[in-house]
Short mmCIF file of C-alpha atoms and ligand atoms in Angstrom, two decimals:
data_model
loop_
_atom_site.label_atom_id
_atom_site.label_comp_id
_atom_site.label_asym_id
_atom_site.label_seq_id
_atom_site.Cartn_x
_atom_site.Cartn_y
_atom_site.Cartn_z
CA GLY T 1 0.28 0.17 0.00
CA LEU T 2 0.90 3.66 0.49
CA GLU T 3 3.50 2.86 2.84
CA ALA T 4 5.28 -0.24 0.75
CA LEU T 5 5.36 3.05 -1.55
CA GLN T 6 6.97 5.28 0.10
CA LEU T 7 9.85 2.71 0.94
CA ASN T 8 10.11 2.16 -2.05
CA ARG T 9 10.43 5.94 -3.36
CA LYS T 10 13.07 6.29 0.27
CA ALA T 11 15.21 3.59 -0.70
CA GLN T 12 15.53 4.97 -4.99
CA GLU T 13 16.18 8.15 -3.33
CA GLN T 14 19.28 6.86 -1.13
CA GLU T 15 20.28 4.43 -4.16
CA ARG T 16 20.07 7.91 -6.42
CA LEU T 17 22.40 9.32 -3.27
CA ASP T 18 24.76 6.83 -3.40
CA SER T 19 25.10 6.40 -7.20
CA ALA T 20 26.46 9.92 -7.29
CA GLN T 21 28.36 9.21 -4.32
CA ARG T 22 30.71 6.21 -5.88
CA ALA T 23 29.89 8.70 -9.64
CA LYS T 24 32.12 11.11 -8.07
CA TRP T 25 36.27 10.03 -9.34
CA PHE T 26 34.35 8.77 -12.64
CA THR T 27 33.14 12.06 -13.81
CA HIS T 28 36.69 13.62 -12.95
CA ASP T 29 38.48 10.74 -14.53
CA ARG T 30 36.56 11.01 -17.71
CA PHE T 31 39.02 9.38 -19.76
CA GLY T 32 40.06 5.36 -20.28
CA MET T 33 41.37 2.55 -21.88
CA TYR T 34 38.63 0.32 -23.11
CA ILE T 35 40.40 -3.72 -23.58
CA HIS T 36 39.35 -6.64 -26.65
CA TRP T 37 41.14 -9.70 -25.78
CA GLY T 38 40.72 -12.99 -26.83
CA LEU T 39 40.62 -16.04 -29.11
CA TYR T 40 39.58 -13.25 -32.01
CA ALA T 41 42.38 -11.88 -31.49
CA LEU T 42 44.41 -14.48 -33.14
CA GLY T 43 41.28 -14.23 -35.39
CA ALA T 44 42.62 -10.87 -36.25
CA ARG T 45 39.47 -9.91 -38.28
CA HIS T 46 36.64 -8.26 -35.37
CA GLU T 47 35.79 -10.23 -32.23
CA TRP T 48 31.65 -11.08 -34.36
CA MET T 49 34.34 -13.05 -36.83
CA ARG T 50 32.83 -16.30 -34.67
CA SER T 51 29.35 -15.19 -35.58
CA ARG T 52 29.91 -13.55 -38.43
CA GLU T 53 31.15 -16.69 -40.46
CA PHE T 54 28.83 -19.39 -38.42
CA LEU T 55 31.38 -21.48 -36.65
CA SER T 56 31.40 -24.14 -35.26
CA ASN T 57 32.77 -25.39 -32.41
CA GLU T 58 35.35 -27.74 -33.37
CA GLN T 59 36.17 -24.83 -35.76
CA TYR T 60 36.67 -22.20 -33.04
CA ASP T 61 38.91 -24.78 -31.43
CA LYS T 62 41.99 -24.00 -33.42
CA TYR T 63 41.83 -19.74 -32.22
CA PHE T 64 41.62 -21.59 -28.25
CA LYS T 65 44.86 -24.57 -29.66
CA HIS T 66 46.42 -22.16 -30.98
CA PHE T 67 46.26 -18.97 -28.19
CA ASP T 68 49.81 -18.30 -26.87
CA PRO T 69 49.85 -14.88 -26.41
CA ASP T 70 54.16 -14.92 -25.67
CA LEU T 71 54.69 -11.74 -26.09
CA TYR T 72 52.52 -9.86 -23.76
CA ASP T 73 53.65 -8.01 -21.91
CA PRO T 74 50.25 -5.63 -19.47
CA GLU T 75 53.44 -3.68 -18.11
CA LEU T 76 53.88 -1.91 -21.55
CA TRP T 77 49.81 -1.67 -22.07
CA ALA T 78 49.41 0.37 -18.91
CA ASP T 79 52.48 2.38 -20.04
CA LEU T 80 50.22 3.38 -23.23
CA ALA T 81 47.50 3.87 -21.32
CA ALA T 82 48.88 6.40 -18.51
CA GLU T 83 51.01 8.39 -21.62
CA ALA T 84 47.49 8.49 -22.95
CA GLY T 85 45.86 10.45 -20.00
CA MET T 86 44.05 7.15 -19.19
CA LYS T 87 42.74 7.33 -15.70
CA TYR T 88 40.83 3.98 -15.92
CA MET T 89 40.05 0.56 -17.66
CA VAL T 90 37.52 -1.77 -18.79
CA VAL T 91 39.24 -5.35 -19.77
CA THR T 92 36.65 -8.59 -22.02
CA ALA T 93 36.75 -10.67 -18.76
CA LYS T 94 34.93 -12.68 -20.96
CA HIS T 95 33.87 -11.29 -24.22
CA HIS T 96 30.58 -13.29 -26.84
CA GLU T 97 32.78 -16.76 -28.07
CA GLY T 98 33.26 -17.66 -23.77
CA PHE T 99 36.95 -17.91 -23.41
CA CYS T 100 37.54 -17.01 -20.22
CA LEU T 101 40.95 -14.46 -19.74
CA TRP T 102 40.74 -15.70 -15.09
CA ASP T 103 41.30 -19.02 -13.71
CA THR T 104 37.72 -19.60 -13.51
CA LYS T 105 36.33 -22.66 -11.89
CA LEU T 106 32.84 -22.68 -13.41
CA THR T 107 34.16 -23.73 -17.04
CA ALA T 108 37.97 -25.35 -18.48
CA TYR T 109 37.41 -22.46 -22.04
CA ASN T 110 39.92 -20.44 -19.63
CA ALA T 111 43.63 -18.85 -20.69
CA MET T 112 45.30 -21.65 -17.88
CA ASN T 113 44.31 -24.22 -20.94
CA SER T 114 45.37 -23.21 -23.22
CA PRO T 115 48.49 -22.79 -24.85
CA ALA T 116 48.77 -19.00 -22.38
CA LYS T 117 48.70 -21.99 -19.32
CA ARG T 118 48.23 -18.34 -17.39
CA ASP T 119 45.75 -16.70 -15.26
CA LEU T 120 45.27 -13.42 -18.35
CA LEU T 121 43.27 -11.50 -15.78
CA ARG T 122 45.72 -11.15 -12.32
CA PRO T 123 48.91 -9.26 -14.14
CA MET T 124 47.31 -7.23 -16.07
CA LEU T 125 44.73 -5.41 -13.29
CA SER T 126 48.69 -5.08 -11.36
CA ALA T 127 50.03 -3.14 -13.57
CA PHE T 128 47.51 -0.67 -14.21
CA ARG T 129 46.18 -0.99 -10.44
CA ASP T 130 51.11 0.10 -9.65
CA ARG T 131 50.02 3.20 -12.15
CA ASP T 132 47.22 3.99 -9.91
CA ILE T 133 44.59 2.72 -13.21
CA ARG T 134 41.34 2.20 -11.80
CA THR T 135 40.46 -1.23 -12.81
CA GLY T 136 36.83 -1.91 -14.40
CA LEU T 137 35.73 -5.44 -15.87
CA TYR T 138 33.50 -6.24 -19.37
CA TYR T 139 32.09 -9.33 -18.77
CA SER T 140 29.65 -10.69 -22.04
CA LEU T 141 25.86 -11.79 -20.88
CA LEU T 142 25.83 -13.88 -24.65
CA ASP T 143 27.70 -16.37 -24.66
CA TRP T 144 27.83 -18.89 -27.48
CA HIS T 145 29.73 -21.09 -25.83
CA HIS T 146 27.99 -22.27 -22.74
CA PRO T 147 26.18 -25.67 -23.42
CA HIS T 148 23.45 -23.68 -21.31
CA TYR T 149 23.58 -20.58 -22.74
CA THR T 150 20.36 -20.08 -24.79
CA VAL T 151 20.60 -20.67 -29.06
CA ASP T 152 19.98 -16.92 -29.87
CA VAL T 153 18.96 -15.05 -32.98
CA LYS T 154 22.56 -14.12 -33.25
CA HIS T 155 24.95 -17.51 -31.75
CA PRO T 156 27.21 -19.40 -34.22
CA LEU T 157 24.53 -21.68 -34.98
CA ARG T 158 21.65 -20.38 -35.37
CA TYR T 159 21.21 -21.86 -39.07
CA ASN T 160 22.87 -25.42 -37.38
CA GLU T 161 19.94 -28.23 -38.02
CA ALA T 162 21.78 -30.59 -36.89
CA PHE T 163 23.17 -28.72 -33.57
CA LEU T 164 19.19 -26.75 -33.10
CA ALA T 165 18.30 -30.87 -32.84
CA GLN T 166 20.58 -32.02 -30.13
CA SER T 167 20.54 -27.68 -27.79
CA LYS T 168 16.96 -28.38 -27.49
CA GLU T 169 17.61 -29.71 -23.98
CA ARG T 170 19.19 -26.62 -22.99
CA ASP T 171 18.11 -24.97 -19.16
CA PHE T 172 19.44 -21.13 -19.53
CA ALA T 173 18.90 -21.31 -15.86
CA GLN T 174 22.04 -23.11 -15.13
CA TYR T 175 23.41 -20.69 -17.57
CA VAL T 176 22.50 -17.80 -14.99
CA GLU T 177 24.25 -19.81 -12.79
CA PHE T 178 27.33 -20.18 -14.29
CA LEU T 179 26.51 -16.10 -14.83
CA PHE T 180 25.87 -15.33 -11.28
CA GLY T 181 29.01 -17.58 -9.84
CA GLN T 182 31.66 -15.86 -12.33
CA THR T 183 30.44 -12.83 -11.35
CA LYS T 184 31.16 -14.07 -8.07
CA GLU T 185 34.40 -15.38 -8.94
CA LEU T 186 35.16 -12.54 -10.51
CA LEU T 187 34.37 -9.60 -7.34
CA SER T 188 35.66 -11.79 -4.89
CA GLU T 189 39.10 -12.86 -5.91
CA TYR T 190 40.74 -10.05 -8.31
CA GLY T 191 40.20 -7.34 -5.67
CA LYS T 192 39.49 -4.11 -5.85
CA VAL T 193 36.62 -4.12 -9.39
CA ASP T 194 36.06 -0.06 -9.72
CA VAL T 195 34.15 -0.49 -13.04
CA LEU T 196 31.04 -3.84 -13.65
CA PHE T 197 30.93 -3.28 -17.81
CA TYR T 198 27.90 -5.84 -18.41
CA ASP T 199 27.58 -6.49 -22.04
CA PHE T 200 24.66 -6.39 -24.26
CA SER T 201 20.33 -8.98 -23.40
CA ILE T 202 19.58 -9.99 -27.14
CA ALA T 203 19.12 -13.86 -25.27
CA ALA T 204 15.46 -12.11 -23.91
CA GLU T 205 14.32 -10.47 -27.12
CA ALA T 206 15.35 -14.13 -29.07
CA GLY T 207 11.88 -15.21 -27.68
CA PHE T 208 13.17 -16.34 -24.93
CA GLU T 209 11.08 -17.19 -21.86
CA GLY T 210 10.88 -13.61 -19.63
CA LYS T 211 12.48 -10.71 -21.24
CA GLY T 212 15.94 -8.11 -20.37
CA LYS T 213 16.44 -7.91 -16.69
CA GLU T 214 14.23 -11.32 -15.90
CA ALA T 215 16.11 -13.76 -18.16
CA TRP T 216 19.32 -12.44 -16.03
CA GLN T 217 17.45 -12.02 -13.17
CA SER T 218 18.91 -8.80 -12.90
CA GLU T 219 18.04 -7.92 -9.39
CA ARG T 220 19.37 -11.02 -7.93
CA LEU T 221 22.53 -9.92 -9.69
CA VAL T 222 23.27 -6.71 -8.64
CA ARG T 223 22.06 -6.92 -4.80
CA MET T 224 24.69 -10.14 -5.14
CA ILE T 225 27.23 -7.77 -6.90
CA ARG T 226 26.92 -4.72 -4.55
CA GLU T 227 27.27 -6.84 -1.42
CA LEU T 228 30.29 -7.36 -3.12
CA GLN T 229 31.68 -4.72 -4.58
CA PRO T 230 30.04 -2.06 -2.40
CA ASN T 231 30.97 0.68 -5.15
CA ILE T 232 31.42 -0.54 -8.21
CA MET T 233 30.10 2.02 -11.10
CA LEU T 234 27.26 -0.76 -12.93
CA ASN T 235 26.23 -0.33 -16.73
CA ASP T 236 22.98 0.31 -18.21
CA ARG T 237 23.74 -2.89 -20.09
CA LEU T 238 21.57 -5.79 -17.52
CA GLN T 239 18.56 -3.42 -18.72
CA ILE T 240 18.21 -2.40 -14.87
CA ALA T 241 18.89 0.92 -13.99
CA GLY T 242 22.98 1.29 -13.26
CA ASP T 243 25.28 3.63 -12.46
CA ILE T 244 26.64 4.93 -15.86
CA THR T 245 24.59 5.06 -18.96
CA THR T 246 26.00 3.94 -22.31
CA PRO T 247 25.75 4.82 -25.49
CA GLU T 248 27.92 2.33 -28.00
CA GLN T 249 29.69 3.90 -30.46
CA TYR T 250 28.02 7.46 -31.30
CA GLN T 251 28.16 10.80 -30.04
CA PRO T 252 25.49 12.41 -28.92
CA ARG T 253 24.29 15.91 -30.22
CA GLU T 254 23.72 16.95 -25.96
CA TRP T 255 24.08 16.17 -22.52
CA ILE T 256 22.40 13.22 -21.60
CA LYS T 257 19.14 12.61 -19.76
CA VAL T 258 16.56 10.13 -19.03
CA ASN T 259 13.48 11.16 -16.81
CA GLY T 260 14.16 14.77 -18.02
CA GLU T 261 17.15 14.85 -15.35
CA ARG T 262 20.85 15.10 -16.29
CA VAL T 263 23.16 10.88 -15.83
CA VAL T 264 26.11 9.87 -15.95
CA TRP T 265 27.01 8.83 -19.37
CA GLU T 266 30.24 7.29 -21.40
CA ALA T 267 30.59 7.35 -24.92
CA CYS T 268 32.31 4.09 -25.89
CA HIS T 269 34.61 4.02 -29.66
CA THR T 270 37.11 2.33 -31.56
CA PHE T 271 40.09 3.45 -32.91
CA SER T 272 38.95 1.56 -36.13
CA GLY T 273 34.95 0.56 -35.63
CA SER T 274 36.08 -3.29 -34.79
CA TRP T 275 36.73 -3.50 -31.29
CA GLY T 276 38.31 -6.91 -30.65
CA TYR T 277 41.67 -6.36 -33.29
CA TYR T 278 40.95 -6.70 -36.70
CA ARG T 279 44.50 -6.14 -38.70
CA ASP T 280 43.37 -5.41 -42.37
CA GLU T 281 41.07 -2.79 -41.73
CA GLU T 282 41.64 0.51 -42.25
CA SER T 283 39.06 3.06 -41.17
CA TRP T 284 41.11 4.21 -38.82
CA LYS T 285 40.27 7.42 -36.92
CA SER T 286 43.04 10.44 -36.67
CA ILE T 287 44.74 11.62 -33.33
CA ASP T 288 43.43 14.60 -34.00
CA MET T 289 39.41 12.84 -34.66
CA LEU T 290 40.14 10.96 -31.47
CA VAL T 291 40.96 14.10 -28.87
CA GLN T 292 38.01 15.90 -30.40
CA MET T 293 35.55 13.71 -29.75
CA MET T 294 37.00 12.89 -25.70
CA ILE T 295 36.38 16.82 -25.63
CA ASP T 296 33.51 17.39 -27.55
CA THR T 297 32.64 14.46 -24.75
CA VAL T 298 33.31 16.50 -21.37
CA SER T 299 32.16 19.32 -22.56
CA LYS T 300 29.07 17.20 -23.16
CA GLY T 301 29.65 16.08 -19.17
CA GLY T 302 30.49 12.32 -19.92
CA ASN T 303 33.44 10.33 -19.77
CA LEU T 304 35.27 8.07 -22.45
CA LEU T 305 35.48 5.06 -23.04
CA LEU T 306 38.76 4.69 -26.18
CA ASN T 307 38.99 0.42 -27.31
CA VAL T 308 42.44 -1.49 -28.38
CA GLY T 309 42.07 -4.43 -29.38
CA PRO T 310 45.27 -6.26 -28.88
CA THR T 311 47.12 -8.87 -31.24
CA GLY T 312 47.00 -12.76 -30.49
CA ARG T 313 49.97 -11.98 -29.65
CA GLY T 314 49.66 -9.35 -27.00
CA GLU T 315 50.77 -6.95 -28.24
CA PHE T 316 49.00 -3.32 -28.59
CA ASP T 317 49.41 -3.08 -32.50
CA GLU T 318 51.43 -0.25 -33.71
CA ARG T 319 48.58 2.08 -35.19
CA ALA T 320 46.67 1.64 -31.27
CA VAL T 321 50.19 3.04 -30.30
CA ASP T 322 50.41 5.74 -32.43
CA ARG T 323 47.12 7.21 -31.69
CA LEU T 324 48.14 6.35 -27.57
CA LYS T 325 50.85 8.64 -28.04
CA GLY T 326 49.54 11.27 -30.04
CA ILE T 327 46.81 11.54 -27.52
CA GLY T 328 49.04 11.66 -25.01
CA VAL T 329 51.02 15.09 -26.23
CA TRP T 330 47.57 16.17 -26.03
CA MET T 331 46.52 15.53 -22.87
CA ARG T 332 49.87 16.93 -21.16
CA ARG T 333 49.59 20.01 -22.01
CA HIS T 334 45.78 20.56 -21.66
CA ASN T 335 44.59 17.04 -19.75
CA ARG T 336 43.09 20.32 -17.16
CA SER T 337 40.32 21.06 -19.75
CA ILE T 338 39.83 17.22 -19.07
CA TYR T 339 40.36 16.27 -15.51
CA GLY T 340 37.22 17.77 -12.79
CA CYS T 341 35.69 19.18 -16.17
CA THR T 342 32.09 18.95 -17.66
CA ALA T 343 29.21 20.69 -19.27
CA ALA T 344 29.55 24.94 -18.81
CA PRO T 345 27.10 26.68 -17.64
CA GLU T 346 24.11 27.35 -20.19
CA GLU T 347 24.45 30.39 -20.33
CA TYR T 348 27.29 30.50 -21.78
CA ALA T 349 26.73 29.90 -26.33
CA CYS T 350 29.69 27.90 -27.93
CA PRO T 351 30.78 29.00 -30.88
CA GLN T 352 30.63 27.57 -33.87
CA ASP T 353 33.35 24.54 -33.94
CA CYS T 354 34.27 25.21 -31.02
CA ARG T 355 33.80 23.31 -27.80
CA PHE T 356 34.16 24.12 -24.47
CA THR T 357 34.32 22.76 -21.19
CA TYR T 358 34.01 23.66 -17.52
CA ASN T 359 36.19 23.48 -14.29
CA PRO T 360 32.99 24.22 -11.68
CA SER T 361 35.95 23.60 -8.72
CA THR T 362 38.03 26.27 -10.00
CA ASN T 363 35.37 28.50 -12.00
CA ARG T 364 37.89 27.97 -15.88
CA LEU T 365 36.16 27.80 -18.69
CA TYR T 366 37.63 25.92 -21.41
CA LEU T 367 37.55 27.19 -25.17
CA HIS T 368 39.15 24.15 -28.00
CA VAL T 369 39.01 25.39 -30.87
CA PHE T 370 38.54 22.53 -33.58
CA SER T 371 39.10 25.15 -36.34
CA TRP T 372 42.48 26.80 -36.17
CA PRO T 373 44.87 27.69 -37.53
CA PHE T 374 42.56 31.08 -38.80
CA LYS T 375 45.14 33.81 -37.78
CA HIS T 376 41.71 35.94 -36.16
CA LEU T 377 39.76 34.06 -35.02
CA HIS T 378 36.63 35.62 -33.83
CA LEU T 379 34.49 34.41 -31.48
CA TYR T 380 30.93 35.52 -32.40
CA GLY T 381 26.94 34.54 -29.99
CA PHE T 382 29.41 34.12 -26.92
CA SER T 383 25.40 35.02 -24.74
CA GLY T 384 25.95 36.89 -22.04
CA LYS T 385 28.60 38.61 -21.05
CA ILE T 386 30.75 38.58 -23.98
CA ALA T 387 29.83 39.44 -26.68
CA TYR T 388 32.96 39.00 -28.57
CA ALA T 389 36.97 37.95 -28.04
CA GLN T 390 38.85 37.80 -30.45
CA LEU T 391 42.09 35.82 -30.56
CA LEU T 392 45.87 36.41 -31.75
CA HIS T 393 47.42 33.13 -33.04
CA ASP T 394 50.09 34.35 -31.01
CA ALA T 395 47.88 34.26 -28.29
CA SER T 396 49.51 37.11 -27.17
CA GLU T 397 47.28 38.47 -25.78
CA ILE T 398 42.91 38.54 -26.07
CA ARG T 399 40.81 41.69 -26.06
CA MET T 400 36.64 41.50 -25.57
CA VAL T 401 35.24 43.97 -27.58
CA GLN T 402 32.47 45.52 -25.86
CA GLY T 403 32.34 42.15 -23.00
CA GLU T 404 30.34 44.18 -20.26
CA GLN T 405 33.60 41.99 -18.11
CA GLU T 406 36.62 41.40 -18.77
CA MET T 407 38.13 37.84 -18.63
CA THR T 408 41.62 37.35 -17.55
CA MET T 409 44.24 34.53 -19.68
CA GLU T 410 46.00 32.27 -18.08
CA ALA T 411 50.10 32.33 -18.48
CA GLY T 412 51.21 29.80 -20.78
CA ALA T 413 47.68 29.27 -21.37
CA PHE T 414 46.76 28.83 -25.03
CA ASN T 415 49.94 26.11 -26.43
CA GLU T 416 49.95 24.06 -29.63
CA GLY T 417 48.24 21.28 -28.86
CA ARG T 418 48.01 19.33 -31.90
CA ALA T 419 44.39 18.95 -32.14
CA ALA T 420 42.80 21.65 -30.42
CA ASP T 421 44.44 24.82 -29.30
CA THR T 422 42.90 24.61 -26.27
CA LEU T 423 42.08 28.25 -24.31
CA THR T 424 41.69 28.85 -20.57
CA LEU T 425 39.94 31.47 -19.31
CA GLU T 426 39.24 32.40 -16.24
CA LEU T 427 35.80 33.25 -15.71
CA PRO T 428 35.15 36.87 -14.16
CA VAL T 429 32.84 35.46 -11.27
CA LYS T 430 31.94 32.24 -10.02
CA LYS T 431 29.01 29.93 -11.71
CA PRO T 432 26.31 28.77 -8.36
CA ASN T 433 27.55 25.13 -8.61
O1 LIG L 1 28.84 -6.75 -29.74
C1 LIG L 1 29.31 -6.80 -29.16
C2 LIG L 1 31.33 -5.16 -29.59
O2 LIG L 1 31.40 -7.01 -29.84
C3 LIG L 1 30.89 -4.47 -28.25
O3 LIG L 1 31.77 -5.64 -26.68
C4 LIG L 1 30.79 -3.55 -28.14
C5 LIG L 1 31.34 -2.42 -27.62
O4 LIG L 1 30.34 -2.47 -26.03
N1 LIG L 1 29.96 -4.32 -27.16
C6 LIG L 1 27.99 -4.71 -27.57
C7 LIG L 1 28.00 -3.92 -28.58
O5 LIG L 1 26.99 -3.33 -28.63
#
């Protein structure tokens, strides 16, 4: 009755406060490394290759039998993430293929039984933690290898009559218990996990009994997660409210709202279009585009999780290394316009081809000029306080014309980035938070 409703509303309000508290480091750090690594890296042609090519367990088994990442060096991976200015990481402990990077007791389909013969996850988490990079785990709800996972509309053998005939006795509830058990392993035996990224629940839409959260018993799963790691940042793909809203490979036009409220959100993107290593993929984003994507994300109050797909031998390929280092060149000069920053106060209308990021604690507004190298950039369109600002390329001065108040510019604030010239301005007045 009414009392239950009030209790529920109180519990929801408390959860909202808890979630905001959990998110403090996340919305400060802004920039993370996504890592997609599994047997598909040996196939070198996208992490969905098994589904796209309808490969049977036997056909796919050769990747398991030959997965020996002899050049794997997680210390180097963590160094590259640190150099790029990444403050957290999320790695695929298990992707759709079902292969597990860690020494799981719940399936033999794991790195211990491949030629790798070792737990690949544990040294990775410690290498990143040693560099003060927070650690997150991606776990796929889909599982193309598990004998009791449903044969959904994307399963590699969805058109294989013989396979379908023998798969009638699958018992999805047993798969869900497996999923609970593996989550328990990962959240009990691998130290403090800062992010848990479940990935999408197609089984429910495949005509499977129960829809979304019922199929996964998501409410019960989240209760277990919160008991094991109360402060973990949970994404929204269990189809119940999580701490992070996660658009995929697109840039929203503005700060994402749910029920009219701005939410904690994170865009995830690839360098090349493929999450898993894809040797022949050519559509690699430039450093400039990647930096501008990060600025655009923060200018809308979001985080960027940028993905690397290591090779089957355990290396970041040189195209990925090039981008990480290039982003690091810009971040070394301008990370103060990313860390601790968010969207600018709404009364500041950002001029065309620019972005604002804003640090509420220092009251600094960062003007990112994507359309440089115009010599004298006339910034129109500032609303309210500043009508017009003229930037001189050598940034020797910034002059305000018709502005009611003078903006001051930090010394050395304006230096050559590679992808976006960023001007640090001190707002004349402290904005109310
Ligand atoms: O199917 C997956 C895909 O392989 C990749 O893991 C991305 C990254 O978040 N998530 C799913 C596609 O939405």
